[in-house]
Coordinates of C-alpha atoms and ligand atoms in Angstrom, one line a residue:
X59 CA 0.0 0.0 0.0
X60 CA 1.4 3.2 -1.0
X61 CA 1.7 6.6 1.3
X62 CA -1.1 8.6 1.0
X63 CA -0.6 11.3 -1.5
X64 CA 0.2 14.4 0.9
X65 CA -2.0 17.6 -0.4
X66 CA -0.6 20.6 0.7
X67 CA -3.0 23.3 1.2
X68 CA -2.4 26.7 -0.5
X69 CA -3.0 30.0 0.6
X70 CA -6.1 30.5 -1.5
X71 CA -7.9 27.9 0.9
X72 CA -7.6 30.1 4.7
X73 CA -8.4 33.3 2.1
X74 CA -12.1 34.0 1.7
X75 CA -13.7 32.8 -1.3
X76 CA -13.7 35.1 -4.3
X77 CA -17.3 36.2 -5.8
X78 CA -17.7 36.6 -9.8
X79 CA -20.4 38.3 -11.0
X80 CA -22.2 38.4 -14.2
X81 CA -21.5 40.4 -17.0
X82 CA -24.4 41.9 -18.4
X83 CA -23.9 44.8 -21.2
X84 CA -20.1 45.9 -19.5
X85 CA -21.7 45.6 -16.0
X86 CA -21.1 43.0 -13.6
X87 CA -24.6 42.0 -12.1
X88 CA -25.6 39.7 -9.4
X89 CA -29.0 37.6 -10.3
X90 CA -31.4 38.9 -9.6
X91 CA -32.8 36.3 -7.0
X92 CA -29.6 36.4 -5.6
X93 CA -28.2 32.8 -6.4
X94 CA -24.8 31.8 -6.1
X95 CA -23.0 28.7 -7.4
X96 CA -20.0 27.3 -5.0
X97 CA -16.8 25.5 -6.7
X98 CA -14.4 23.6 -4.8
X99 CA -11.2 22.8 -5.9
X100 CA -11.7 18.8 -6.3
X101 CA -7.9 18.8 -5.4
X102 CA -8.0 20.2 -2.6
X103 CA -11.3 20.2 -1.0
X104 CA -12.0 23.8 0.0
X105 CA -14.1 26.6 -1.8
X106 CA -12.2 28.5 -4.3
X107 CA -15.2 30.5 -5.8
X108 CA -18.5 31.9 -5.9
X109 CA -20.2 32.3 -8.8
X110 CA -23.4 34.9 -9.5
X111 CA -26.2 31.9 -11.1
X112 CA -27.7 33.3 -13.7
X113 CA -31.5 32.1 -14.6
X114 CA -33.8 32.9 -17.4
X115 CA -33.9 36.7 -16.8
X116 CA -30.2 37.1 -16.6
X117 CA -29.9 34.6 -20.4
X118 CA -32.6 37.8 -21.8
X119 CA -30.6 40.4 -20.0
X120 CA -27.2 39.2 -21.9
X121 CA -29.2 38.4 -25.2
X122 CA -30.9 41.6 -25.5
X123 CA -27.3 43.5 -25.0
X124 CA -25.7 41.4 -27.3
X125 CA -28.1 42.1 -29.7
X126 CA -27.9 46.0 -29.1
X127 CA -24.3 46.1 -29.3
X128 CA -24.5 44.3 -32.5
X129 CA -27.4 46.3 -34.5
X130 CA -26.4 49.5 -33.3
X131 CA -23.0 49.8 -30.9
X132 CA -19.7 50.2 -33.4
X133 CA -18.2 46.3 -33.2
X134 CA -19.4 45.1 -36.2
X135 CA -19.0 48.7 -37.4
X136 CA -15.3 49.6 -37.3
X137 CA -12.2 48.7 -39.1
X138 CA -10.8 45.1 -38.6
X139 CA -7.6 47.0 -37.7
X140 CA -9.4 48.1 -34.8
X141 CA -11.0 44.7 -33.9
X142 CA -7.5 43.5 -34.3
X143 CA -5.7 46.1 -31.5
X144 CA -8.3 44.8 -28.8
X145 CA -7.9 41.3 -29.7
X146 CA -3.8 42.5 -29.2
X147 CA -4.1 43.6 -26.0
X148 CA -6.3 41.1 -24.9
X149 CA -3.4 38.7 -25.5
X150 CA -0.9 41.2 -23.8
X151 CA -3.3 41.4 -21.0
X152 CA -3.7 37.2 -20.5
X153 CA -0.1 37.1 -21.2
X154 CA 0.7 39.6 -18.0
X155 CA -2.2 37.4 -16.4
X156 CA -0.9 34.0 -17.1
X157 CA 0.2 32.9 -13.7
X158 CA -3.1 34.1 -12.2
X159 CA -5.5 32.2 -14.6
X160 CA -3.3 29.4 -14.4
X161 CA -3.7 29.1 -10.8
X162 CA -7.5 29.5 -10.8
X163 CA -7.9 27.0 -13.6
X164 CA -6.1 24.4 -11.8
X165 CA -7.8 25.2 -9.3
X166 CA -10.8 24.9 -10.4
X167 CA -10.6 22.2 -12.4
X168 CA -7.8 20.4 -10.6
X169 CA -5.0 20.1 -13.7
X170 CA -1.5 20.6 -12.8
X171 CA -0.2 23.9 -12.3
X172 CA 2.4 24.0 -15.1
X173 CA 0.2 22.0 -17.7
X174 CA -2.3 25.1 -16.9
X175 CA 0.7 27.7 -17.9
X176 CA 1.1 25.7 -20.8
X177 CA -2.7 26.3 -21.9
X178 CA -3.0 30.4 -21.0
X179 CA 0.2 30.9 -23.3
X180 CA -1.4 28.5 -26.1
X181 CA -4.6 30.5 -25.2
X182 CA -2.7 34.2 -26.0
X183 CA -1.1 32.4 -29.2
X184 CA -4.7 31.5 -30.7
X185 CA -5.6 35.3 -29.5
X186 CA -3.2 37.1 -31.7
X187 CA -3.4 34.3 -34.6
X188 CA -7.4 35.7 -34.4
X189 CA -6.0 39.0 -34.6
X190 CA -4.1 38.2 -37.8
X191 CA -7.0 36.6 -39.2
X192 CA -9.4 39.9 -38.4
X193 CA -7.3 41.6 -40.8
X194 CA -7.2 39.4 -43.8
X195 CA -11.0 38.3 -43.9
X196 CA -12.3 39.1 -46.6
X197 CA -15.0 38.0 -49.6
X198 CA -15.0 37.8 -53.5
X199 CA -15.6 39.5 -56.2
X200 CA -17.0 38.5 -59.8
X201 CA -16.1 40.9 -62.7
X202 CA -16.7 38.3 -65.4
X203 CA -20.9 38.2 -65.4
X204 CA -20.7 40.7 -68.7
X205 CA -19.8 44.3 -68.8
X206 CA -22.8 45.3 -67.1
X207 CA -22.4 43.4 -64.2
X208 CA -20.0 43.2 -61.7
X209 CA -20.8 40.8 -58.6
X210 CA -19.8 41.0 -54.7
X211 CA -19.6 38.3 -52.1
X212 CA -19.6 40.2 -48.4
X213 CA -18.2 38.2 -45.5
X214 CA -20.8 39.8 -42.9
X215 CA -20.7 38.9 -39.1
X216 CA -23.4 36.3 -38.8
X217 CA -24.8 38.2 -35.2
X218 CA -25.3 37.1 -31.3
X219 CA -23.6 33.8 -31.2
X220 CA -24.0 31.4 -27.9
X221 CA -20.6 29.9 -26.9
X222 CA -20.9 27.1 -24.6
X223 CA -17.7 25.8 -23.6
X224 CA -16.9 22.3 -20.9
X225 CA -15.1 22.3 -17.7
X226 CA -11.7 20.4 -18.9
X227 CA -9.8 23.0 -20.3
X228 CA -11.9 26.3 -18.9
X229 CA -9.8 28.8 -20.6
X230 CA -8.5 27.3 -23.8
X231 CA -11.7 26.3 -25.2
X232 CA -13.2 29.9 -24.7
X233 CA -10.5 30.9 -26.3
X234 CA -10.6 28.9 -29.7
X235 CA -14.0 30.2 -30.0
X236 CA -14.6 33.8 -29.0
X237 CA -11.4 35.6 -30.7
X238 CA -12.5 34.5 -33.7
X239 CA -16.3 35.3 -33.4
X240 CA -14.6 38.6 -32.3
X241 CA -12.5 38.9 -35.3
X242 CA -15.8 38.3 -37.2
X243 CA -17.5 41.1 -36.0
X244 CA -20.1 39.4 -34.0
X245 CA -21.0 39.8 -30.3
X246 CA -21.4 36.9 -27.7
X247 CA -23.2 35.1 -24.4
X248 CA -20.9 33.2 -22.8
X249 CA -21.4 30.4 -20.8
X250 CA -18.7 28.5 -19.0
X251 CA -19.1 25.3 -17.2
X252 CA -20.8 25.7 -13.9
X253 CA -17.5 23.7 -12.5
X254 CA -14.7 26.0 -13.9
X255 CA -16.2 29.5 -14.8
X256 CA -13.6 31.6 -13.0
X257 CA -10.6 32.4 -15.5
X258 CA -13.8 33.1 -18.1
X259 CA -14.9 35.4 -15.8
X260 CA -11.1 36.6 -15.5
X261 CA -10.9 36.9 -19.3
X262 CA -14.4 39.5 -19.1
X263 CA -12.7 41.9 -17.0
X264 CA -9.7 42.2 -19.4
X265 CA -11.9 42.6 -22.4
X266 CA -13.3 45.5 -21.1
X267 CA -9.5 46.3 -19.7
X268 CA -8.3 45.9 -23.5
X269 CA -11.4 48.6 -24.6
X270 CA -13.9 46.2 -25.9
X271 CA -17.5 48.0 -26.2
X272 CA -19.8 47.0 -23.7
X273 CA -22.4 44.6 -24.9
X274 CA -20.6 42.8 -26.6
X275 CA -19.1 39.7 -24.6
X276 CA -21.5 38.7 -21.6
X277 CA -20.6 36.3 -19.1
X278 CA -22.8 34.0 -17.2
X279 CA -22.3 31.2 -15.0
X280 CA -24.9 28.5 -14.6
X281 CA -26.2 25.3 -15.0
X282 CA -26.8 23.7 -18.7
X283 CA -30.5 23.6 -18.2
X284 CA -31.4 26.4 -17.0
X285 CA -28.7 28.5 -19.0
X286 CA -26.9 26.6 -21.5
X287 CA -31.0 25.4 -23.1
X288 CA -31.9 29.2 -23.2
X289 CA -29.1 30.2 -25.0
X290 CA -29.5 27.8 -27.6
X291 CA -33.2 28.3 -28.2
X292 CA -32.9 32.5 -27.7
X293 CA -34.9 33.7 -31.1
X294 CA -31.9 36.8 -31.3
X295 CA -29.1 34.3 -31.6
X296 CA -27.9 33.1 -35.1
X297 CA -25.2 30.8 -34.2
X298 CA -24.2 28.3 -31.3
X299 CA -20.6 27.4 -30.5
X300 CA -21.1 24.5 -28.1
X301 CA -18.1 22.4 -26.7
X302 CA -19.0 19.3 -24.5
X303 CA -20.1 16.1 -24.6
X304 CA -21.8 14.6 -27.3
X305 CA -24.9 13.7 -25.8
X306 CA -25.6 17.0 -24.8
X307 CA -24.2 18.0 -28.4
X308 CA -27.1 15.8 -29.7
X309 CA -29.8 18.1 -27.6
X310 CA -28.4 21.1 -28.4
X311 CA -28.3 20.4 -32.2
X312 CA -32.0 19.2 -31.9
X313 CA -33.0 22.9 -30.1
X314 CA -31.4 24.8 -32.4
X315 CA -32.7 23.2 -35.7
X316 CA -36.0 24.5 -34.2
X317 CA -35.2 27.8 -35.6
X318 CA -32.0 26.7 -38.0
X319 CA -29.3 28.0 -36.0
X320 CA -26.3 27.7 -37.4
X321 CA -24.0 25.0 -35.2
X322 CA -20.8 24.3 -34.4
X323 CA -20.0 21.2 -32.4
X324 CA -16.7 20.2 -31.0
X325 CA -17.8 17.0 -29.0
X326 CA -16.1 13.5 -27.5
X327 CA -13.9 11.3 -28.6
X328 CA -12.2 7.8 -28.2
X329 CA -8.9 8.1 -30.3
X330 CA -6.7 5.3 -31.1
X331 CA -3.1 5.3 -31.5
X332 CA -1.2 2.5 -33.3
X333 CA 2.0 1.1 -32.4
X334 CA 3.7 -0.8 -35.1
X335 CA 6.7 -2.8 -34.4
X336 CA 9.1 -0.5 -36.8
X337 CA 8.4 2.0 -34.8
X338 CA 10.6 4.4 -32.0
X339 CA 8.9 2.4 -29.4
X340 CA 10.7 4.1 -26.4
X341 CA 8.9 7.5 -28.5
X342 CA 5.8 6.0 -29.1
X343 CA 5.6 4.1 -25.3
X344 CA 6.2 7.6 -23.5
X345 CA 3.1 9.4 -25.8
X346 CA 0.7 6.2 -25.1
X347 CA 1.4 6.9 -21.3
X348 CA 0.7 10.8 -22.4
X349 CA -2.1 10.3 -24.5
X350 CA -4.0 8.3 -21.6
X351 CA -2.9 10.0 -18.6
X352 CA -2.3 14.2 -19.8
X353 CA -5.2 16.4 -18.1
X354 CA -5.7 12.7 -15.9
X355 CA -7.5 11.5 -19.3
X356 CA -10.2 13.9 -19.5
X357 CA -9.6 14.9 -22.6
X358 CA -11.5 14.7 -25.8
X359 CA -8.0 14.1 -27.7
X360 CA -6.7 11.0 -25.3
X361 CA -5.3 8.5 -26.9
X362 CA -7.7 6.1 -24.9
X363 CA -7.3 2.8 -27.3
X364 CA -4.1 1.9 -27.7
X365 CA -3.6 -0.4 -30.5
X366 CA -0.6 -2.4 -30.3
X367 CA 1.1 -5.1 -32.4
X368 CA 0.3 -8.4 -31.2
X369 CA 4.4 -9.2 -31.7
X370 CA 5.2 -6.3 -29.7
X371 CA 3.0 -6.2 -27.2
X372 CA 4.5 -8.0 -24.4
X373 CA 7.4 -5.8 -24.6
X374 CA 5.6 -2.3 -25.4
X375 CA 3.5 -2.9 -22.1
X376 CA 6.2 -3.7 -19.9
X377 CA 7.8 -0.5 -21.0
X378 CA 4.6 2.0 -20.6
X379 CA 3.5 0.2 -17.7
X380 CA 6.8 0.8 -16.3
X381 CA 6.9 5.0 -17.6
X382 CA 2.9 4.8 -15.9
X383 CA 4.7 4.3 -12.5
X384 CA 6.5 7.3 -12.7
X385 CA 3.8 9.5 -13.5
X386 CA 3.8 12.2 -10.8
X387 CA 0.2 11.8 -9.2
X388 CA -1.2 14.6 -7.1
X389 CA -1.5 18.1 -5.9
X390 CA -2.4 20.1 -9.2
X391 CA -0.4 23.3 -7.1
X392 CA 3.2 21.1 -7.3
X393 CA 4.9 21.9 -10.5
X394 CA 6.3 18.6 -10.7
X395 CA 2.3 17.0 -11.0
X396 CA 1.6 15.3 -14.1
X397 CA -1.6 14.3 -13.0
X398 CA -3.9 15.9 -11.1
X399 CA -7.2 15.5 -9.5
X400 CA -10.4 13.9 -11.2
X401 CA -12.9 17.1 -11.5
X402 CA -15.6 15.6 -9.2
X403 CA -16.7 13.1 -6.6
X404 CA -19.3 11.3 -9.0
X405 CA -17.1 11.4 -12.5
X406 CA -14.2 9.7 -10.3
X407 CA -16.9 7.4 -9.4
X408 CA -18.2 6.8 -13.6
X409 CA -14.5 6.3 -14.3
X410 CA -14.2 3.2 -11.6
X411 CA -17.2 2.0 -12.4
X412 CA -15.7 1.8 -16.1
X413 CA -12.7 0.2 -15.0
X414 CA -14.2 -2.6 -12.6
X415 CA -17.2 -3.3 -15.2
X416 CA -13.9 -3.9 -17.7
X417 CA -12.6 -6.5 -15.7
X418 CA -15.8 -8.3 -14.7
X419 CA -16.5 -8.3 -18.7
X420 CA -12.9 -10.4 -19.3
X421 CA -10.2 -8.0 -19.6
X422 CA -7.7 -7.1 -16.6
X423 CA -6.0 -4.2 -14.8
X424 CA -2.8 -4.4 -15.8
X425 CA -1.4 -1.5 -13.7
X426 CA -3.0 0.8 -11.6
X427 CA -6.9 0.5 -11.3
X428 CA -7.8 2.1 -7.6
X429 CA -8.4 5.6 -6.3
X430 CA -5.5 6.8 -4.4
X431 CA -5.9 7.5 -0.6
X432 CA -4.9 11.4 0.3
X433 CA -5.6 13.8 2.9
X434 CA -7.8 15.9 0.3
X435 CA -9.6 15.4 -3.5
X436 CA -10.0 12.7 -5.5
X437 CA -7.2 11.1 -7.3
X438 CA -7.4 8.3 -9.6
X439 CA -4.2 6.4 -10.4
X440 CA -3.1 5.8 -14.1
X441 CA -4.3 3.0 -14.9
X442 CA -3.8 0.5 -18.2
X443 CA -6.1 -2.2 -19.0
X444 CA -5.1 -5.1 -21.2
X445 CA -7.5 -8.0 -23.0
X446 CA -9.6 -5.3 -24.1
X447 CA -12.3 -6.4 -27.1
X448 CA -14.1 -4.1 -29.3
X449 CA -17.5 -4.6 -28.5
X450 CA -16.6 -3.7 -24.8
X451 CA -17.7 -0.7 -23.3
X452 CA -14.5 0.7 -22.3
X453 CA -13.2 0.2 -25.9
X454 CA -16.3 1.9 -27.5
X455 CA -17.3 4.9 -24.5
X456 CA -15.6 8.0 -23.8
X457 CA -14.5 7.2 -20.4
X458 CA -13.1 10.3 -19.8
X459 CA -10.1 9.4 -16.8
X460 CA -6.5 7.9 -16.7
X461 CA -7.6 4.5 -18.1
X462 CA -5.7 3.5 -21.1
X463 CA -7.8 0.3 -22.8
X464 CA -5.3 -2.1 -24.8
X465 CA -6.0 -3.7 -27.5
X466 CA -4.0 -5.8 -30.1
X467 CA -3.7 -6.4 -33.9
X468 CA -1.9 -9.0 -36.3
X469 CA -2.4 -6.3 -39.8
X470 CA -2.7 -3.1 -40.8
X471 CA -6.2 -4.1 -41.5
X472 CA -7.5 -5.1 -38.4
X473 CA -5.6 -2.2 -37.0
X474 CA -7.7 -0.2 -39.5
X475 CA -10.8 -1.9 -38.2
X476 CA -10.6 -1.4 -34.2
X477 CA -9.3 2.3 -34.8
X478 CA -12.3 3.4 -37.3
X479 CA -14.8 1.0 -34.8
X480 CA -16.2 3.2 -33.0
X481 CA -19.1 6.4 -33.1
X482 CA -16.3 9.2 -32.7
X483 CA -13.9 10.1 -35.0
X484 CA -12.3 12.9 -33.4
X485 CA -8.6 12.2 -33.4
X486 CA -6.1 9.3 -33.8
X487 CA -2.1 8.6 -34.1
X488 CA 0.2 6.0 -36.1
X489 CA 3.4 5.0 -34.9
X490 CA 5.6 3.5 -37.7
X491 CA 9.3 4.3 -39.4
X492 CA 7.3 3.1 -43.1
X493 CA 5.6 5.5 -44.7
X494 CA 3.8 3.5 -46.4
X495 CA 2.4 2.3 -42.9
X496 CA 1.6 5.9 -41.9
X497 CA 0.5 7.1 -44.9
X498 CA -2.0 4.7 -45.2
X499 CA -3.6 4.8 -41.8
X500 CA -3.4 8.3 -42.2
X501 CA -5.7 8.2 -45.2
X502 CA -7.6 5.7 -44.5
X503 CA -8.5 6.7 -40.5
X504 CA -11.7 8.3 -39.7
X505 CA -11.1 11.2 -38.3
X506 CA -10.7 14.8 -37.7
X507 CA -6.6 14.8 -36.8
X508 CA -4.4 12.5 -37.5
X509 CA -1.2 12.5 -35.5
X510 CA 1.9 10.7 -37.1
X511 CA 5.0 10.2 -35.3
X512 CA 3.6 12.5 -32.3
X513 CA 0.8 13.0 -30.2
X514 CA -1.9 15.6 -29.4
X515 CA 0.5 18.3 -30.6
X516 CA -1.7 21.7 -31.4
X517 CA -1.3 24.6 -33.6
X518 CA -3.7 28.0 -34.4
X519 CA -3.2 27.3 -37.9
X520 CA -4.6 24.1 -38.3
X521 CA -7.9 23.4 -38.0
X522 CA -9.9 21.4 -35.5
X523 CA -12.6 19.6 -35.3
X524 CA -14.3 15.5 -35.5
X525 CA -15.9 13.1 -38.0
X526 CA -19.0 11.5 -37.0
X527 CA -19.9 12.0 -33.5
X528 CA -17.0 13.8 -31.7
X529 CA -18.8 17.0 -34.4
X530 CA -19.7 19.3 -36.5
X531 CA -17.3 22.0 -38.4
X532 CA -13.8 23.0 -37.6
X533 CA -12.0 25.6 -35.6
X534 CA -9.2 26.9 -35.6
X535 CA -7.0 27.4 -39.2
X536 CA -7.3 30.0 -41.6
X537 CA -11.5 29.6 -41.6
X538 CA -12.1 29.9 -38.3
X539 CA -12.8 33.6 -39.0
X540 CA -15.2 32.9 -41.8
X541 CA -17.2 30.1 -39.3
X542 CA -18.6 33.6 -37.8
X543 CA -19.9 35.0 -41.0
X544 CA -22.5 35.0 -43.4
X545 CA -21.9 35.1 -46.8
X546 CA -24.0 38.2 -48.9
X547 CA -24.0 38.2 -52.3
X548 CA -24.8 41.8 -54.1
X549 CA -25.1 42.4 -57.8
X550 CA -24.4 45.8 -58.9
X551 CA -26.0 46.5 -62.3
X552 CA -24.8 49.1 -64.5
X553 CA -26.3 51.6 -67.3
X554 CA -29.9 50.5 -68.4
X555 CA -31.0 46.9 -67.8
X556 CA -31.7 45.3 -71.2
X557 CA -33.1 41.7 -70.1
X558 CA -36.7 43.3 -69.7
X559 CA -39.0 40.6 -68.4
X560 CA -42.7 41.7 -69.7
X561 CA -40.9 43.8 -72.5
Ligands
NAD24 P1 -21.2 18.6 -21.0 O1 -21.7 18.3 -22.3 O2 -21.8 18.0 -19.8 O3 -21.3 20.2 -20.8 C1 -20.7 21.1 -21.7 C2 -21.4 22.5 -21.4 O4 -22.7 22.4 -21.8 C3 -21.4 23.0 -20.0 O5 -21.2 24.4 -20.0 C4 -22.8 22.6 -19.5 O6 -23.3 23.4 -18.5 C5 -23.6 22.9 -20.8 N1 -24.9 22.2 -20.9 C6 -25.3 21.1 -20.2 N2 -26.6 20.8 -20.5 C7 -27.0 21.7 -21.5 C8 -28.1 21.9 -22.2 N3 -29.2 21.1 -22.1 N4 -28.1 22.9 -23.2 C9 -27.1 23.7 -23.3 N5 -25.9 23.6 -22.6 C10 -25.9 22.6 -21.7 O7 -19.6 18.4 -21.1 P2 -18.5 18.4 -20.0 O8 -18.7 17.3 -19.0 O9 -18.5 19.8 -19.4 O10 -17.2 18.3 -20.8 C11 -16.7 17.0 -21.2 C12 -17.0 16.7 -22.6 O11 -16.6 17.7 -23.5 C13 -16.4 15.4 -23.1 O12 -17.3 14.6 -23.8 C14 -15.3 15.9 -24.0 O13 -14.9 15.0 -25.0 C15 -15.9 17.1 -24.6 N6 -14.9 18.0 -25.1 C16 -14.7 18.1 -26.5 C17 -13.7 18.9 -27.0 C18 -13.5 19.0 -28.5 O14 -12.9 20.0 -28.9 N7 -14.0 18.1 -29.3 C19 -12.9 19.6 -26.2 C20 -13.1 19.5 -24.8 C21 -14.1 18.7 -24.3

């Protein structure tokens, strides 16, 4: 039996909570029945924040001053150059923030500390990438319809768009969505997860620091049915950015096709990565221990399946079992942490329940497996199951913790086969030195990334986004802009029509 995992407590947890309030039209509001939301840091135990809970009048509060600051306030209005200075100091203002919204993310959420530091700088790269893109959108024009005719395509800012973001990585979700709705020319109602809304709340205040209009980003915290549904179904809002799970992606798709909302649906996953035998194993065994265990697996990118050789396995095991054990479990506050705490009580308890109905259905914990005793939270030890069949439910489900499921393949085929077996088809990675090997799993794989020779790597340029169920469009890359807009097309007519209809 190990020690148990000693949680030091920080500061933050003798400090008195700190309150966030709404933002309502460059305002920050309490609701107006007074209801508060409490978030404890599940790695620690205590509260870290209070949240303002908005409720139905708040979601009409927020919509009606998005819409104002979108038909009348000067966003959409103004030159892109302008856009692009806020979106500039924004990122400036994060960056000179980082160490803050680090610490109330992994808070929050209980991810390691300098994982966190690694997401807020990502988070200021995608801001000024928006900022780039701001300034280069643009539409088409047509001058060969005939002499008289010369046509215009408009890229147009497509309104109030509702941005719904998850609890797993608080800040650097927001933040692949607003900038570029921003850049766009739109305005927004954010809602965070009720579990992690803090650094969104953070990222309000230096908005309106950085000189954006009021209006035009509101912030409220909530829960998904009494918020999140409004915001969908809200008659002023043409366009919903939803992050989250795909079953509530499914509902939310359902509400907005009541009045054709445009969608965009970043949802689960269950990503494979394949080992082949030609492979840099000792490369390939240290990104299947950090595909299954970064952000302690919840993560719609973990490499969850890992799909091994069957003439390697043996070997490949032994080695990531052996890098598993010297994952650095615990406080999310050490910067040595690799993983940190499970973001609730009840998810810790869906993730067991995952890994013990795994081993009653044939397969076996090959390492790790139990919740680890501490003085505070809720840690979950890495854990690697082996035996694991496709028809199981840990092979097919997003589990969504630090369970890696192993399974095994003789050809490229059947490796082909248990990768693309599933309803997500978010992300997935090949490990080979052939490539032949790589290219063709790289082609052939269903899904939105494929990652060759790495893992879970992520850049501003390129965009994305799932097949199947894991979503709908892309973000991120050179279109993410354009995912805000409407296209208009005008046809300017000159001199004296001659097609006359009645004559
Ligand atoms: P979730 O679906 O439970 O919640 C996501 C957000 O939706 C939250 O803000 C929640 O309050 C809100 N919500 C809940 N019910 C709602 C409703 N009826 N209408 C509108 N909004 C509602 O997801 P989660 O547990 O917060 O996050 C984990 C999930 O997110 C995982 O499935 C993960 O794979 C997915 N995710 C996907 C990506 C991606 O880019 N593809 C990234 C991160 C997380």
């Amino acid at each position: 039996m190990n020690a148990p995992l000693n949680i030091i407590m920080p500061a933050e947890a003798s400090a008195a909570p700190k309150t966030y309030r709404l933002l309502i039209d460059g305002k920050h509001v309490d609701a107006r029945d007074g209801r508060t939301l409490e978030r404890k840091s599940p790695g620690h135990g205590f509260t870290v924040s209070h949240y303002a809970q908005a409720g139905e009048a708040e979601v009409e509060a927020a919509m009606q001053a998005a819409h104002k600051a979108f038909e009348t306030g000067p966003w959409p209005r103004m030159k892109a150059a302008e856009r692009a200075a806020i979106l500039l100091k924004t990122a400036d203002l994060i960056e000179a923030r980082l160490e803050d919204i680090a610490r109330l993310d992994a808070l929050e959420s209980g991810k390691p500390i300098a994982q966190a530091r690694g997401e807020i700088g990502g988070a200021v790269d995608i801001w000024r990438y928006a900022a780039s893109l701001a300034r280069t959108l643009h539409g088409e024009s047509y001058a060969n319809l005939g002499d008289a005719m010369l046509g215009v395509v408009l890229r147009e800012p497509i309104g109030v768009v509702s941005i719904i973001t998850p609890w797993n990585f608080p800040f650097l979700i927001v933040s692949q969505k607003l900038p570029f709705a921003l850049a766009a020319g739109c305005t927004a109602v954010v809602k965070p997860s009720e579990m992690t809304s803090a650094s969104t709340f953070v990222l309000g205040d230096i908005l309106m620091q950085a000189g954006l209009p009021a209006g035009v980003v509101n912030i409220l915290a909530g829960l998904g049915a009494d918020v999140g549904a409004p915001m969908v179904g809200h008659p002023l809002v043409e366009m919903v950015s939803f992050t989250g799970s795909t079953r509530v992606g499914k509902m939310t798709m359902a509400s907005a096709a009541q009045s054709l909302k445009k969608v965009s649906m970043e949802l689960g996953g269950k990503n494979g990565q394949i080992v082949f035998p030609d492979a840099d194993l000792e490369a390939a065994a240290d990104a299947a221990v950090f595909g299954g265990f970064f952000n302690a697996g919840e993560c719609c990118n973990a490499g969850s399946r890992l799909i091994v050789h069957e003439a390697i396995a043996d070997d490949f095991l032994a080695a990531v079992k052996a890098l598993a054990s010297r994952v650095i479990v615990g406080d999310p506050l050490d910067d040595r942490t690799k993983v940190g705490a499970m973001i609730s009580s009840d998810h810790l308890a869906k993730v067991a329940g995952y890994v013990a109905a795994a081993a009653s259905d044939g397969s076996s914990v090959y390492s790790g497996g139990k919740q680890l005793a501490s003085n505070a939270g809720q840690y979950l030890d890495p854990t690697i199951i082996r035996g694991v069949t496709e028809d199981m439910a840990i092979a097919r489900e997003e589990v969504f913790g630090p369970v890696l499921s192993v399974l095994t393949f003789e050809s490229i085929e059947k490796a082909l086969h248990i990768a693309n077996n599933t309803p997500y088809g978010l992300s997935a990675g090949v490990w080979s030195a052939s490539i032949d090997t790589c290219m063709s799993v790289a082609r052939r794989v269903r899904s939105g990334t494929v990652w060759v020779n790495t893992f879970m790597e992520g850049y501003p340029e390129l965009p994305f986004g799932g097949y199947k169920q894991s979503g709908l469009g892309r973000e991120l890359g050179k279109r993410a802009v354009e995912d805000y807009t409407e296209e208009k097309t005008i046809q300017f007519h000159r001199g004296q029509r001659t097609g006359w209809w009645v004559g």
